mmCIF file of N, CA and C in Angstrom:
data_model
loop_
_atom_site.group_PDB
_atom_site.id
_atom_site.type_symbol
_atom_site.label_atom_id
_atom_site.label_comp_id
_atom_site.label_asym_id
_atom_site.label_seq_id
_atom_site.Cartn_x
_atom_site.Cartn_y
_atom_site.Cartn_z
ATOM 1 N N MET A 799 1.130 -29.973 4.844
ATOM 2 C CA MET A 799 1.338 -28.930 3.848
ATOM 3 C C MET A 799 0.486 -27.716 4.218
ATOM 4 N N VAL A 800 0.998 -26.560 4.027
ATOM 5 C CA VAL A 800 0.309 -25.320 4.352
ATOM 6 C C VAL A 800 -0.661 -24.988 3.232
ATOM 7 N N LYS A 801 -1.888 -24.599 3.580
ATOM 8 C CA LYS A 801 -2.887 -24.271 2.562
ATOM 9 C C LYS A 801 -2.463 -23.073 1.735
ATOM 10 N N ASN A 802 -2.078 -22.020 2.381
ATOM 11 C CA ASN A 802 -1.661 -20.814 1.671
ATOM 12 C C ASN A 802 -0.156 -20.670 1.848
ATOM 13 N N LYS A 803 0.595 -21.153 0.855
ATOM 14 C CA LYS A 803 2.052 -21.185 0.977
ATOM 15 C C LYS A 803 2.631 -19.783 1.087
ATOM 16 N N TRP A 804 2.079 -18.830 0.322
ATOM 17 C CA TRP A 804 2.630 -17.474 0.357
ATOM 18 C C TRP A 804 2.401 -16.814 1.706
ATOM 19 N N LEU A 805 1.241 -17.060 2.292
ATOM 20 C CA LEU A 805 0.992 -16.517 3.623
ATOM 21 C C LEU A 805 1.996 -17.096 4.610
ATOM 22 N N HIS A 806 2.254 -18.382 4.478
ATOM 23 C CA HIS A 806 3.234 -19.029 5.340
ATOM 24 C C HIS A 806 4.619 -18.423 5.122
ATOM 25 N N VAL A 807 4.971 -18.202 3.874
ATOM 26 C CA VAL A 807 6.288 -17.642 3.559
ATOM 27 C C VAL A 807 6.423 -16.252 4.144
ATOM 28 N N PHE A 808 5.414 -15.405 3.928
ATOM 29 C CA PHE A 808 5.526 -14.027 4.384
ATOM 30 C C PHE A 808 5.420 -13.897 5.899
ATOM 31 N N SER A 809 4.673 -14.768 6.535
ATOM 32 C CA SER A 809 4.496 -14.606 7.973
ATOM 33 C C SER A 809 5.554 -15.335 8.792
ATOM 34 N N HIS A 810 6.173 -16.367 8.233
ATOM 35 C CA HIS A 810 7.082 -17.167 9.043
ATOM 36 C C HIS A 810 8.474 -17.356 8.453
ATOM 37 N N SER A 811 8.708 -16.966 7.223
ATOM 38 C CA SER A 811 9.926 -17.430 6.573
ATOM 39 C C SER A 811 11.126 -16.527 6.723
ATOM 40 N N PHE A 812 10.945 -15.226 6.846
ATOM 41 C CA PHE A 812 12.132 -14.389 6.862
ATOM 42 C C PHE A 812 12.012 -13.284 7.887
ATOM 43 N N SER A 813 13.148 -12.809 8.278
ATOM 44 C CA SER A 813 13.196 -11.647 9.151
ATOM 45 C C SER A 813 14.336 -10.775 8.670
ATOM 46 N N LEU A 814 14.139 -9.480 8.719
ATOM 47 C CA LEU A 814 15.183 -8.549 8.312
ATOM 48 C C LEU A 814 15.981 -8.156 9.546
ATOM 49 N N ARG A 815 17.247 -8.478 9.515
ATOM 50 C CA ARG A 815 18.131 -8.091 10.611
ATOM 51 C C ARG A 815 19.404 -7.555 9.995
ATOM 52 N N PHE A 816 19.644 -6.291 10.211
ATOM 53 C CA PHE A 816 20.851 -5.653 9.707
ATOM 54 C C PHE A 816 20.983 -5.805 8.197
ATOM 55 N N GLY A 817 19.871 -5.788 7.479
ATOM 56 C CA GLY A 817 19.893 -5.867 6.026
ATOM 57 C C GLY A 817 20.109 -7.268 5.483
ATOM 58 N N VAL A 818 20.146 -8.285 6.336
ATOM 59 C CA VAL A 818 20.350 -9.660 5.881
ATOM 60 C C VAL A 818 19.050 -10.415 6.066
ATOM 61 N N ILE A 819 18.661 -11.162 5.054
ATOM 62 C CA ILE A 819 17.419 -11.916 5.108
ATOM 63 C C ILE A 819 17.748 -13.362 5.447
ATOM 64 N N GLU A 820 17.129 -13.855 6.492
ATOM 65 C CA GLU A 820 17.374 -15.225 6.911
ATOM 66 C C GLU A 820 16.148 -16.060 6.568
ATOM 67 N N LEU A 821 16.284 -16.965 5.617
ATOM 68 C CA LEU A 821 15.191 -17.857 5.265
ATOM 69 C C LEU A 821 15.326 -19.147 6.063
ATOM 70 N N LYS A 822 14.221 -19.636 6.571
ATOM 71 C CA LYS A 822 14.259 -20.909 7.273
ATOM 72 C C LYS A 822 14.458 -22.026 6.252
ATOM 73 N N SER A 823 15.216 -23.023 6.611
ATOM 74 C CA SER A 823 15.544 -24.088 5.662
ATOM 75 C C SER A 823 14.309 -24.887 5.266
ATOM 76 N N THR A 824 13.338 -25.064 6.159
ATOM 77 C CA THR A 824 12.154 -25.839 5.806
ATOM 78 C C THR A 824 11.342 -25.142 4.730
ATOM 79 N N VAL A 825 11.253 -23.830 4.800
ATOM 80 C CA VAL A 825 10.502 -23.080 3.797
ATOM 81 C C VAL A 825 11.249 -23.099 2.475
ATOM 82 N N MET A 826 12.572 -22.985 2.520
ATOM 83 C CA MET A 826 13.367 -23.020 1.293
ATOM 84 C C MET A 826 13.226 -24.365 0.602
ATOM 85 N N ASP A 827 13.111 -25.442 1.371
ATOM 86 C CA ASP A 827 12.939 -26.762 0.776
ATOM 87 C C ASP A 827 11.606 -26.876 0.058
ATOM 88 N N GLU A 828 10.571 -26.193 0.559
ATOM 89 C CA GLU A 828 9.245 -26.253 -0.048
ATOM 90 C C GLU A 828 9.149 -25.403 -1.309
ATOM 91 N N MET A 829 9.981 -24.378 -1.429
ATOM 92 C CA MET A 829 9.891 -23.453 -2.552
ATOM 93 C C MET A 829 10.792 -23.925 -3.690
ATOM 94 N N ASP A 830 10.353 -23.670 -4.921
ATOM 95 C CA ASP A 830 11.192 -24.001 -6.058
ATOM 96 C C ASP A 830 11.973 -22.764 -6.501
ATOM 97 N N VAL A 831 12.832 -22.922 -7.475
ATOM 98 C CA VAL A 831 13.740 -21.853 -7.896
ATOM 99 C C VAL A 831 12.995 -20.605 -8.374
ATOM 100 N N PRO A 832 11.962 -20.707 -9.229
ATOM 101 C CA PRO A 832 11.266 -19.475 -9.650
ATOM 102 C C PRO A 832 10.632 -18.720 -8.485
ATOM 103 N N GLN A 833 10.099 -19.445 -7.517
ATOM 104 C CA GLN A 833 9.509 -18.783 -6.353
ATOM 105 C C GLN A 833 10.576 -18.065 -5.546
ATOM 106 N N LEU A 834 11.721 -18.699 -5.381
ATOM 107 C CA LEU A 834 12.809 -18.064 -4.642
ATOM 108 C C LEU A 834 13.325 -16.835 -5.371
ATOM 109 N N LYS A 835 13.392 -16.898 -6.701
ATOM 110 C CA LYS A 835 13.837 -15.737 -7.478
ATOM 111 C C LYS A 835 12.861 -14.579 -7.315
ATOM 112 N N LYS A 836 11.566 -14.887 -7.335
ATOM 113 C CA LYS A 836 10.556 -13.840 -7.130
ATOM 114 C C LYS A 836 10.684 -13.241 -5.735
ATOM 115 N N GLU A 837 10.920 -14.094 -4.757
ATOM 116 C CA GLU A 837 11.067 -13.627 -3.378
ATOM 117 C C GLU A 837 12.275 -12.701 -3.250
ATOM 118 N N VAL A 838 13.403 -13.108 -3.830
ATOM 119 C CA VAL A 838 14.617 -12.289 -3.773
ATOM 120 C C VAL A 838 14.400 -10.974 -4.497
ATOM 121 N N GLU A 839 13.747 -11.019 -5.662
ATOM 122 C CA GLU A 839 13.468 -9.794 -6.421
ATOM 123 C C GLU A 839 12.584 -8.845 -5.618
ATOM 124 N N SER A 840 11.570 -9.396 -4.965
ATOM 125 C CA SER A 840 10.674 -8.580 -4.152
ATOM 126 C C SER A 840 11.419 -7.949 -2.975
ATOM 127 N N LEU A 841 12.255 -8.710 -2.328
ATOM 128 C CA LEU A 841 12.989 -8.190 -1.178
ATOM 129 C C LEU A 841 14.027 -7.152 -1.593
ATOM 130 N N LYS A 842 14.659 -7.330 -2.750
ATOM 131 C CA LYS A 842 15.592 -6.319 -3.256
ATOM 132 C C LYS A 842 14.856 -5.014 -3.529
ATOM 133 N N TYR A 843 13.657 -5.126 -4.107
ATOM 134 C CA TYR A 843 12.854 -3.934 -4.378
ATOM 135 C C TYR A 843 12.510 -3.224 -3.068
ATOM 136 N N GLN A 844 12.119 -3.988 -2.063
ATOM 137 C CA GLN A 844 11.758 -3.394 -0.781
ATOM 138 C C GLN A 844 12.955 -2.728 -0.112
ATOM 139 N N LEU A 845 14.133 -3.322 -0.231
ATOM 140 C CA LEU A 845 15.327 -2.720 0.360
ATOM 141 C C LEU A 845 15.737 -1.445 -0.365
ATOM 142 N N ALA A 846 15.496 -1.380 -1.673
ATOM 143 C CA ALA A 846 15.890 -0.217 -2.460
ATOM 144 C C ALA A 846 14.888 0.929 -2.346
ATOM 145 N N PHE A 847 13.700 0.647 -1.838
ATOM 146 C CA PHE A 847 12.651 1.655 -1.744
ATOM 147 C C PHE A 847 13.051 2.725 -0.738
ATOM 148 N N LYS A 848 12.979 3.974 -1.147
ATOM 149 C CA LYS A 848 13.362 5.081 -0.269
ATOM 150 C C LYS A 848 12.250 5.336 0.750
ATOM 151 N N ARG A 849 12.596 5.243 1.998
ATOM 152 C CA ARG A 849 11.635 5.489 3.068
ATOM 153 C C ARG A 849 12.020 6.772 3.789
ATOM 154 N N GLU A 850 10.996 7.484 4.227
ATOM 155 C CA GLU A 850 11.230 8.711 4.975
ATOM 156 C C GLU A 850 10.449 8.640 6.275
ATOM 157 N N LYS A 851 10.924 9.360 7.257
ATOM 158 C CA LYS A 851 10.240 9.377 8.547
ATOM 159 C C LYS A 851 8.922 10.121 8.410
ATOM 160 N N SER A 852 7.908 9.595 9.070
ATOM 161 C CA SER A 852 6.594 10.230 8.992
ATOM 162 C C SER A 852 6.598 11.610 9.632
ATOM 163 N N SER A 853 7.486 11.846 10.577
ATOM 164 C CA SER A 853 7.551 13.171 11.197
ATOM 165 C C SER A 853 7.929 14.238 10.175
ATOM 166 N N LYS A 854 8.630 13.854 9.124
ATOM 167 C CA LYS A 854 8.994 14.802 8.074
ATOM 168 C C LYS A 854 7.922 14.898 6.993
ATOM 169 N N THR A 855 7.266 13.796 6.685
ATOM 170 C CA THR A 855 6.324 13.791 5.567
ATOM 171 C C THR A 855 4.915 14.230 5.957
ATOM 172 N N VAL A 856 4.556 14.102 7.226
ATOM 173 C CA VAL A 856 3.202 14.468 7.650
ATOM 174 C C VAL A 856 2.944 15.956 7.440
ATOM 175 N N THR A 857 3.920 16.789 7.698
ATOM 176 C CA THR A 857 3.720 18.232 7.506
ATOM 177 C C THR A 857 3.463 18.559 6.038
ATOM 178 N N ASP A 858 4.172 17.883 5.131
ATOM 179 C CA ASP A 858 3.924 18.090 3.701
ATOM 180 C C ASP A 858 2.532 17.607 3.311
ATOM 181 N N LEU A 859 2.110 16.484 3.872
ATOM 182 C CA LEU A 859 0.788 15.945 3.576
ATOM 183 C C LEU A 859 -0.313 16.882 4.067
ATOM 184 N N VAL A 860 -0.165 17.408 5.271
ATOM 185 C CA VAL A 860 -1.158 18.342 5.817
ATOM 186 C C VAL A 860 -1.223 19.604 4.968
ATOM 187 N N LYS A 861 -0.086 20.109 4.538
ATOM 188 C CA LYS A 861 -0.053 21.300 3.683
ATOM 189 C C LYS A 861 -0.748 21.025 2.351
ATOM 190 N N TRP A 862 -0.493 19.857 1.755
ATOM 191 C CA TRP A 862 -1.126 19.486 0.486
ATOM 192 C C TRP A 862 -2.651 19.396 0.639
ATOM 193 N N ILE A 863 -3.102 18.826 1.748
ATOM 194 C CA ILE A 863 -4.545 18.718 1.997
ATOM 195 C C ILE A 863 -5.157 20.100 2.175
ATOM 196 N N GLU A 864 -4.512 20.951 2.969
ATOM 197 C CA GLU A 864 -5.039 22.297 3.200
ATOM 198 C C GLU A 864 -5.054 23.122 1.917
ATOM 199 N N ASP A 865 -4.065 22.930 1.046
ATOM 200 C CA ASP A 865 -4.042 23.644 -0.232
ATOM 201 C C ASP A 865 -5.180 23.198 -1.150
ATOM 202 N N GLY A 866 -5.632 21.960 -1.014
ATOM 203 C CA GLY A 866 -6.684 21.439 -1.879
ATOM 204 C C GLY A 866 -8.094 21.684 -1.386
ATOM 205 N N VAL A 867 -8.253 22.165 -0.162
ATOM 206 C CA VAL A 867 -9.593 22.376 0.406
ATOM 207 C C VAL A 867 -10.442 23.333 -0.437
ATOM 208 N N PRO A 868 -9.917 24.461 -0.921
ATOM 209 C CA PRO A 868 -10.771 25.369 -1.695
ATOM 210 C C PRO A 868 -11.273 24.781 -3.015
ATOM 211 N N THR A 869 -10.571 23.808 -3.557
ATOM 212 C CA THR A 869 -10.988 23.232 -4.838
ATOM 213 C C THR A 869 -11.660 21.880 -4.683
ATOM 214 N N ASP A 870 -11.884 21.430 -3.461
ATOM 215 C CA ASP A 870 -12.514 20.134 -3.225
ATOM 216 C C ASP A 870 -14.030 20.293 -3.246
ATOM 217 N N PRO A 871 -14.718 19.648 -4.204
ATOM 218 C CA PRO A 871 -16.170 19.814 -4.292
ATOM 219 C C PRO A 871 -16.926 19.201 -3.113
ATOM 220 N N PHE A 872 -16.346 18.236 -2.431
ATOM 221 C CA PHE A 872 -17.034 17.642 -1.289
ATOM 222 C C PHE A 872 -16.985 18.546 -0.062
ATOM 223 N N LEU A 873 -15.985 19.408 0.010
ATOM 224 C CA LEU A 873 -15.870 20.330 1.134
ATOM 225 C C LEU A 873 -16.397 21.715 0.801
ATOM 226 N N ASN A 874 -16.597 22.001 -0.469
ATOM 227 C CA ASN A 874 -17.067 23.303 -0.915
ATOM 228 C C ASN A 874 -18.323 23.101 -1.765
ATOM 229 N N PRO A 875 -19.509 23.253 -1.181
ATOM 230 C CA PRO A 875 -20.754 22.985 -1.903
ATOM 231 C C PRO A 875 -20.957 23.862 -3.138
ATOM 232 N N GLU A 876 -20.348 25.024 -3.188
ATOM 233 C CA GLU A 876 -20.492 25.893 -4.358
ATOM 234 C C GLU A 876 -19.946 25.210 -5.613
ATOM 235 N N LEU A 877 -18.909 24.422 -5.468
ATOM 236 C CA LEU A 877 -18.326 23.726 -6.614
ATOM 237 C C LEU A 877 -19.210 22.583 -7.097
ATOM 238 N N MET A 878 -20.032 22.042 -6.224
ATOM 239 C CA MET A 878 -20.928 20.951 -6.620
ATOM 240 C C MET A 878 -22.037 21.448 -7.534
ATOM 241 N N LYS A 879 -22.391 22.708 -7.452
ATOM 242 C CA LYS A 879 -23.454 23.256 -8.297
ATOM 243 C C LYS A 879 -23.056 23.237 -9.767
ATOM 244 N N ASN A 880 -21.771 23.369 -10.062
ATOM 245 C CA ASN A 880 -21.300 23.397 -11.438
ATOM 246 C C ASN A 880 -21.039 22.010 -12.013
ATOM 247 N N ASN A 881 -21.187 20.978 -11.220
ATOM 248 C CA ASN A 881 -20.918 19.618 -11.673
ATOM 249 C C ASN A 881 -22.151 19.061 -12.382
ATOM 250 N N PRO A 882 -22.061 18.757 -13.691
ATOM 251 C CA PRO A 882 -23.231 18.263 -14.420
ATOM 252 C C PRO A 882 -23.597 16.827 -14.057
ATOM 253 N N TRP A 883 -22.738 16.096 -13.398
ATOM 254 C CA TRP A 883 -22.982 14.696 -13.088
ATOM 255 C C TRP A 883 -23.704 14.498 -11.761
ATOM 256 N N VAL A 884 -23.833 15.538 -10.974
ATOM 257 C CA VAL A 884 -24.525 15.423 -9.695
ATOM 258 C C VAL A 884 -26.022 15.396 -9.960
ATOM 259 N N GLU A 885 -26.700 14.429 -9.355
ATOM 260 C CA GLU A 885 -28.146 14.325 -9.529
ATOM 261 C C GLU A 885 -28.828 15.455 -8.776
ATOM 262 N N LYS A 886 -29.786 16.071 -9.440
ATOM 263 C CA LYS A 886 -30.482 17.219 -8.852
ATOM 264 C C LYS A 886 -31.607 16.785 -7.912
ATOM 265 N N GLY A 887 -32.232 15.661 -8.207
ATOM 266 C CA GLY A 887 -33.361 15.220 -7.398
ATOM 267 C C GLY A 887 -32.956 14.234 -6.327
ATOM 268 N N LYS A 888 -33.940 13.867 -5.516
ATOM 269 C CA LYS A 888 -33.687 12.904 -4.460
ATOM 270 C C LYS A 888 -33.910 11.496 -4.998
ATOM 271 N N CYS A 889 -33.457 10.531 -4.256
ATOM 272 C CA CYS A 889 -33.586 9.132 -4.637
ATOM 273 C C CYS A 889 -35.063 8.722 -4.591
ATOM 274 N N VAL A 890 -35.494 8.026 -5.618
ATOM 275 C CA VAL A 890 -36.880 7.575 -5.690
ATOM 276 C C VAL A 890 -36.881 6.055 -5.800
ATOM 277 N N ILE A 891 -37.628 5.406 -4.923
ATOM 278 C CA ILE A 891 -37.740 3.947 -4.974
ATOM 279 C C ILE A 891 -39.031 3.601 -5.696
ATOM 280 N N ILE A 892 -38.904 2.756 -6.688
ATOM 281 C CA ILE A 892 -40.088 2.384 -7.488
ATOM 282 C C ILE A 892 -40.720 1.150 -6.910
#
């Protein structure tokens, strides 16, 4: 028996080929109906998830980061001066 059944299921049980999921019969025998329903539900969700190529989304991400630089307190020390939660003194070990 496998110690971590879910790890076994995710690493060895299925492969996506042309949108069809092939479950190995040995793993299906070990799983009960609620587990199989959860697996099918999870895989349907993953198939329905809209994916985009990183070549298209990286430019938007870089633009979003560059737009946020002036308002980022970690990159703009002037903004840290107005933050009341920043400690003014140095760390003291008692």
